[in-house]
CSV table of C-alpha atoms in Angstrom, one decimal:
chain,number,residue,atom,x,y,z
Q,193,MET,CA,-28.8,49.0,-106.8
Q,194,ARG,CA,-27.3,45.4,-107.0
Q,195,PRO,CA,-29.0,42.7,-105.1
Q,196,THR,CA,-25.7,41.9,-103.6
Q,197,GLU,CA,-25.5,45.3,-102.3
Q,198,ARG,CA,-28.8,45.5,-100.9
Q,199,ARG,CA,-28.3,42.7,-99.0
Q,200,ALA,CA,-25.0,44.1,-97.5
Q,201,ARG,CA,-27.2,47.1,-96.4
Q,202,ARG,CA,-29.9,45.5,-94.9
Q,203,SER,CA,-27.6,43.1,-92.9
Q,204,SER,CA,-25.6,46.6,-92.0
Q,205,THR,CA,-28.7,48.2,-90.6
Q,206,GLU,CA,-29.8,44.7,-88.4
Q,207,ASP,CA,-26.6,44.8,-86.7
Q,208,THR,CA,-26.7,48.4,-85.9
Q,209,SER,CA,-30.2,47.9,-84.5
Q,210,HIS,CA,-29.6,44.7,-82.5
Q,211,TRP,CA,-26.4,46.9,-80.9
Q,212,ILE,CA,-28.6,49.9,-80.6
Q,213,SER,CA,-31.2,47.2,-78.4
Q,214,PHE,CA,-28.4,46.2,-76.6
Q,215,SER,CA,-27.1,49.2,-75.4
Q,216,ASP,CA,-30.6,50.3,-74.3
Q,217,LEU,CA,-30.9,47.0,-72.3
Q,218,MET,CA,-27.4,47.8,-70.5
Q,219,SER,CA,-28.4,51.4,-69.9
Q,220,ALA,CA,-31.9,50.4,-68.5
Q,221,LEU,CA,-30.0,47.3,-66.0
Q,222,LEU,CA,-27.5,50.1,-65.1
Q,223,LEU,CA,-30.2,52.7,-64.2
Q,224,ILE,CA,-32.0,49.9,-62.0
Q,225,PHE,CA,-28.8,49.1,-60.4
Q,226,LEU,CA,-28.0,52.7,-59.6
Q,227,LEU,CA,-31.9,53.2,-58.2
Q,228,ALA,CA,-30.9,50.0,-56.2
Q,229,VAL,CA,-27.7,51.5,-54.9
Q,230,VAL,CA,-29.6,54.7,-54.1
Q,231,LEU,CA,-32.5,52.7,-52.3
Q,232,LEU,CA,-29.8,50.8,-50.5
Q,233,VAL,CA,-28.1,54.0,-49.1
Q,234,VAL,CA,-31.3,55.7,-48.2
Q,235,SER,CA,-32.1,52.4,-46.1
Q,236,LEU,CA,-28.9,52.3,-44.6
Q,237,THR,CA,-29.0,56.1,-43.8
Q,238,ASN,CA,-32.2,55.7,-42.3
Q,239,LYS,CA,-31.1,52.6,-40.5
Q,240,GLN,CA,-28.0,54.4,-39.2
Q,241,GLN,CA,-30.0,57.5,-37.8
Q,242,GLU,CA,-32.7,55.4,-36.2
Q,243,LEU,CA,-29.9,53.4,-34.7
Q,244,VAL,CA,-28.1,56.8,-33.8
Q,245,ALA,CA,-31.7,57.8,-32.3
Q,246,GLU,CA,-32.0,54.6,-30.1
Q,247,GLN,CA,-28.4,54.9,-28.8
Q,248,GLU,CA,-29.1,59.0,-27.8
Q,249,GLN,CA,-32.1,57.6,-26.3
Q,250,ALA,CA,-30.5,54.9,-24.4
Q,251,ARG,CA,-28.0,57.4,-23.5
Q,252,ALA,CA,-30.5,59.7,-22.1
Q,253,ASP,CA,-32.3,56.9,-20.4
Q,254,ALA,CA,-29.2,55.6,-18.7
Q,255,ALA,CA,-28.4,59.0,-17.6
Q,256,ALA,CA,-32.0,59.7,-16.0
Q,257,PHE,CA,-31.6,56.1,-14.5
Q,258,ALA,CA,-28.6,56.9,-13.1
Q,259,ALA,CA,-30.0,60.4,-11.5
Q,260,GLN,CA,-32.9,58.6,-10.2
Q,261,LYS,CA,-30.8,55.9,-8.5
Q,262,GLU,CA,-28.6,58.2,-6.9
Q,263,SER,CA,-31.3,60.2,-5.4
Q,264,LEU,CA,-32.8,56.9,-4.2
Q,265,THR,CA,-29.2,56.1,-2.9
Q,266,SER,CA,-29.2,59.6,-0.8
Q,267,GLN,CA,-32.7,59.1,0.2
Q,268,ILE,CA,-31.7,55.4,1.6
Q,269,ALA,CA,-28.6,57.3,3.5
Q,270,THR,CA,-30.9,59.9,4.9
Q,271,LEU,CA,-33.4,57.1,6.1
Q,272,ARG,CA,-31.0,55.0,7.7
Q,273,ASP,CA,-29.3,58.2,9.6
Q,274,ARG,CA,-32.9,59.0,10.8
Q,275,GLU,CA,-33.9,55.7,12.0
Q,276,GLU,CA,-30.5,55.3,13.6
Q,277,VAL,CA,-31.1,58.9,15.2
Q,278,ARG,CA,-34.6,57.3,16.4
Q,279,SER,CA,-32.8,54.1,17.7
Q,280,GLN,CA,-30.7,56.3,20.0
Q,281,ILE,CA,-33.3,58.0,21.3
Q,282,VAL,CA,-35.6,55.5,22.4
Q,283,GLU,CA,-32.8,53.4,24.1
Q,284,GLU,CA,-31.1,56.1,25.5
Q,285,ILE,CA,-34.8,56.8,27.1
Q,286,ARG,CA,-35.0,53.4,28.3
Q,287,ASP,CA,-31.5,53.1,29.8
Q,288,ASP,CA,-31.7,56.7,31.7
Q,289,LEU,CA,-35.3,55.4,33.2
Q,290,ARG,CA,-33.8,52.1,34.4
Q,291,ASP,CA,-31.1,54.1,36.0
Q,292,ARG,CA,-33.8,55.9,37.8
Q,293,GLY,CA,-35.4,52.8,38.7
Q,294,ILE,CA,-38.5,53.0,36.2
Q,295,GLU,CA,-38.3,49.6,33.8
Q,296,VAL,CA,-40.0,50.3,30.3
Q,297,GLU,CA,-39.6,48.1,27.3
Q,298,VAL,CA,-38.5,48.7,23.8
Q,299,SER,CA,-40.1,47.2,20.6
Q,300,GLU,CA,-37.4,45.3,18.6
Q,301,ASP,CA,-37.0,47.5,15.9
Q,302,SER,CA,-36.4,50.4,18.9
Q,303,SER,CA,-39.4,52.3,17.4
Q,304,VAL,CA,-41.9,52.1,20.3
Q,305,LEU,CA,-41.4,52.8,24.2
Q,306,HIS,CA,-43.9,50.7,26.3
Q,307,ILE,CA,-44.7,52.3,29.4
Q,308,PRO,CA,-46.5,49.6,31.5
Q,309,THR,CA,-49.3,50.5,34.0
Q,310,SER,CA,-47.0,50.0,36.9
Q,311,ALA,CA,-45.1,53.0,36.0
Q,312,LEU,CA,-48.6,54.9,35.5
Q,313,GLY,CA,-50.9,53.1,37.9
Q,314,PHE,CA,-53.9,53.0,35.5
Q,315,ALA,CA,-56.7,50.8,37.5
Q,316,SER,CA,-59.4,48.8,35.2
Q,317,GLY,CA,-61.6,50.9,33.8
Q,318,SER,CA,-59.7,54.3,34.8
Q,319,TYR,CA,-57.7,56.7,33.0
Q,320,ASP,CA,-56.5,59.0,35.9
Q,321,ILE,CA,-52.8,58.9,37.0
Q,322,SER,CA,-52.9,58.4,40.5
Q,323,SER,CA,-50.8,61.0,43.1
Q,324,ALA,CA,-48.6,58.2,43.7
Q,325,HIS,CA,-47.7,57.8,40.3
Q,326,GLN,CA,-47.6,61.7,39.1
Q,327,HIS,CA,-43.8,61.9,40.2
Q,328,VAL,CA,-42.8,58.7,37.9
Q,329,ALA,CA,-44.9,60.0,35.0
Q,330,LEU,CA,-43.2,63.2,35.4
Q,331,THR,CA,-39.9,61.8,35.3
Q,332,ILE,CA,-40.6,60.1,32.0
Q,333,GLY,CA,-41.8,63.2,30.5
Q,334,GLU,CA,-38.4,64.9,31.6
Q,335,VAL,CA,-36.4,62.2,30.3
Q,336,VAL,CA,-38.2,62.1,27.0
Q,337,SER,CA,-38.0,65.7,26.5
Q,338,ALA,CA,-34.3,65.6,27.5
Q,339,ALA,CA,-33.3,62.6,25.0
Q,340,VAL,CA,-35.3,64.4,21.9
Q,341,ARG,CA,-33.7,68.0,22.4
Q,342,ALA,CA,-30.5,66.6,22.7
Q,343,ASP,CA,-28.3,67.8,19.5
Q,344,ASP,CA,-31.6,68.7,18.3
Q,345,ARG,CA,-32.5,65.0,17.3
Q,346,TYR,CA,-35.9,65.8,17.5
Q,347,LYS,CA,-35.6,67.1,13.8
Q,348,ALA,CA,-34.9,63.4,12.8
Q,349,LEU,CA,-38.2,62.7,13.9
Q,350,ASP,CA,-41.8,63.0,12.0
Q,351,THR,CA,-44.0,62.0,14.8
Q,352,VAL,CA,-44.1,61.0,18.2
Q,353,PHE,CA,-47.1,59.2,19.3
Q,354,VAL,CA,-48.6,59.1,22.9
Q,355,GLU,CA,-50.7,56.1,22.6
Q,356,GLY,CA,-53.1,54.9,25.0
Q,357,HIS,CA,-54.4,51.1,25.6
Q,358,THR,CA,-56.7,49.1,27.7
Q,359,ASP,CA,-57.3,45.6,28.7
Q,360,SER,CA,-60.1,43.3,27.0
Q,361,GLU,CA,-62.8,44.3,29.7
Q,362,LYS,CA,-65.5,46.1,28.3
Q,363,TYR,CA,-65.8,49.7,29.6
Q,364,GLU,CA,-69.2,51.4,29.3
Q,365,GLY,CA,-68.2,55.2,30.2
Q,366,LEU,CA,-67.6,58.6,28.7
Q,367,GLU,CA,-70.6,58.6,27.0
Q,368,GLY,CA,-70.6,55.3,25.2
Q,369,THR,CA,-67.1,55.9,23.6
Q,370,GLY,CA,-66.2,52.6,25.6
Q,371,ASN,CA,-62.7,51.2,25.2
Q,372,TRP,CA,-61.7,53.7,22.7
Q,373,GLY,CA,-62.6,56.8,24.7
Q,374,LEU,CA,-60.7,55.0,27.8
Q,375,SER,CA,-57.6,54.7,25.9
Q,376,THR,CA,-57.3,57.9,24.2
Q,377,PHE,CA,-58.0,59.6,27.8
Q,378,ARG,CA,-55.2,57.8,29.1
Q,379,ALA,CA,-53.0,59.2,26.7
Q,380,ILE,CA,-54.4,62.7,27.4
Q,381,SER,CA,-54.2,62.4,31.0
Q,382,LEU,CA,-50.5,61.6,30.7
Q,383,TRP,CA,-50.0,64.5,28.2
Q,384,ARG,CA,-52.1,66.9,29.9
Q,385,LEU,CA,-49.8,66.0,33.3
Q,386,TRP,CA,-46.6,66.8,31.2
Q,387,ASP,CA,-48.0,70.0,30.0
Q,388,ALA,CA,-49.2,71.3,33.2
Q,389,ASP,CA,-45.8,70.4,35.7
Q,390,LEU,CA,-43.0,69.8,33.0
Q,391,PRO,CA,-40.6,72.8,33.4
Q,392,SER,CA,-41.0,75.6,30.4
Q,393,ALA,CA,-37.9,74.5,29.1
Q,394,GLN,CA,-38.6,71.0,28.7
Q,395,GLN,CA,-42.3,71.2,27.1
Q,396,LEU,CA,-43.0,69.0,24.6
Q,397,ASP,CA,-45.9,70.6,23.0
Q,398,THR,CA,-43.1,73.6,21.9
Q,399,LEU,CA,-41.4,70.9,19.7
Q,400,ALA,CA,-42.4,71.1,15.9
Q,401,ARG,CA,-41.4,69.7,12.3
Q,402,ALA,CA,-39.9,71.5,9.6
Q,403,ASP,CA,-43.5,72.4,8.3
Q,404,GLY,CA,-44.4,73.6,11.6
Q,405,GLU,CA,-46.8,70.7,12.6
Q,406,PRO,CA,-46.4,69.7,16.4
Q,407,ILE,CA,-44.1,66.5,16.8
Q,408,PHE,CA,-46.2,65.0,19.6
Q,409,SER,CA,-49.8,63.6,19.0
Q,410,VAL,CA,-52.3,61.9,21.2
Q,411,SER,CA,-54.1,59.0,20.1
Q,412,GLY,CA,-56.0,55.6,21.6
Q,413,TYR,CA,-56.3,52.4,20.1
Q,414,ALA,CA,-58.7,50.5,23.1
Q,415,ASP,CA,-57.7,46.8,23.1
Q,416,SER,CA,-56.9,46.6,19.6
Q,417,ARG,CA,-53.3,46.3,20.1
Q,418,PRO,CA,-52.5,44.1,23.0
Q,419,VAL,CA,-49.1,42.9,24.1
Q,420,GLU,CA,-50.6,40.1,25.8
Q,421,ASP,CA,-53.1,37.8,23.8
Q,422,LYS,CA,-54.2,35.8,26.7
Q,423,GLN,CA,-55.8,38.0,29.3
Q,424,ALA,CA,-57.5,35.5,31.7
Q,425,THR,CA,-55.3,37.0,34.8
Q,426,ASP,CA,-55.4,40.2,36.5
Q,427,GLU,CA,-51.4,40.3,35.6
Q,428,GLN,CA,-52.4,39.6,32.0
Q,429,ARG,CA,-54.9,42.4,31.9
Q,430,ALA,CA,-52.7,44.8,33.5
Q,431,ALA,CA,-49.8,44.3,31.0
Q,432,ASN,CA,-52.2,45.7,28.4
Q,433,ARG,CA,-53.3,48.9,30.3
Q,434,ARG,CA,-50.3,51.1,29.1
Q,435,ILE,CA,-49.2,54.1,27.4
Q,436,ASP,CA,-46.7,53.6,24.3
Q,437,LEU,CA,-44.7,56.1,22.8
Q,438,ARG,CA,-44.2,55.4,18.8
Q,439,PHE,CA,-41.5,57.6,17.5
Q,440,THR,CA,-41.8,57.8,13.6
Q,441,VAL,CA,-39.4,59.0,10.8
Q,442,LYS,CA,-40.7,60.5,7.6
Q,443,GLY,CA,-40.8,58.3,4.2
Q,444,PRO,CA,-40.6,54.9,3.5
Q,445,THR,CA,-38.3,52.4,5.2
Q,446,ALA,CA,-34.7,52.2,4.0
Q,447,ASP,CA,-35.3,48.7,3.2
Q,448,GLU,CA,-38.2,49.4,1.1
Q,449,LEU,CA,-36.0,52.0,-1.0
Q,450,ALA,CA,-33.4,49.5,-1.2
Q,451,THR,CA,-35.7,47.0,-2.8
Q,452,ILE,CA,-36.7,49.6,-5.6
Q,453,VAL,CA,-33.1,50.2,-6.3
Q,454,GLU,CA,-32.5,46.1,-6.7
Q,455,GLU,CA,-35.6,46.1,-9.0
Q,456,SER,CA,-34.7,49.1,-11.1
Q,457,ASP,CA,-31.1,47.3,-11.6
Q,458,ALA,CA,-32.8,44.2,-12.6
Q,459,ASP,CA,-35.0,46.2,-15.3
Q,460,LEU,CA,-32.0,48.1,-16.3
Q,461,THR,CA,-30.1,44.5,-17.1
Q,462,ALA,CA,-33.0,43.2,-18.8
Q,463,ASP,CA,-33.6,46.3,-21.0
Q,464,ALA,CA,-29.6,46.0,-22.0
Q,465,ALA,CA,-30.1,42.3,-22.7
Q,466,ASP,CA,-33.1,42.8,-25.1
Q,467,GLU,CA,-31.3,45.8,-26.8
Q,468,GLY,CA,-28.4,43.0,-27.5
Q,469,THR,CA,-30.6,40.6,-29.0
Q,470,ARG,CA,-32.0,42.9,-31.4
């Protein structure tokens, strides 16, 4: 073979080798590109699935919150109705007794009826209701019974506490129970009088809650809840010798539940704002 032919063949072989190397390089780059595309597609797919899952969770959370809010709103409405019924009962008792010449006081929230010693005649250190005051005490019982029974309004109540109270004078009787025993026995005296002398149709111990527990309960608070902080005179001390009828409704107050709803709204708004910044 002539030298010229050998050089031509070698040059052709080298050119073919160069093209093969370039082709391999392009194939490798294409493979890398395809792999990158595949990884990008997988990544986007995973991201989309995560986003869908987050959206589904957000919808589920929103639905749960809406259900909770609806439940709380319903509870608030129920409590407001019960509190309104309680106010009606207490204020009607006060007005009815006033029409009968018996003066009692009502607390600012219309939940407590204060029966003063002038109506029951409790002397200092005594828990007896004198015969001169028994008619007034029975009239109070009749009016209370009529008010809570009207339209079955007692069903809106949880408990009515018959609470006894004393003045600040130290009492040594009732086997050392002191003012605590004295206050409790004052409440017991009123309850026993009602139990013994109210007609059967007006008996208060027959009223029960939905769970079967009695609505009326008796308790004593000694001198721990004075209506007159200063007790320097007989008149000031006498103001604390009293019976309170405390009417309660079941559950937290409507204002407390309203606060819960407002806080939940604020939390949901904050969560939505956080989601928007992601």
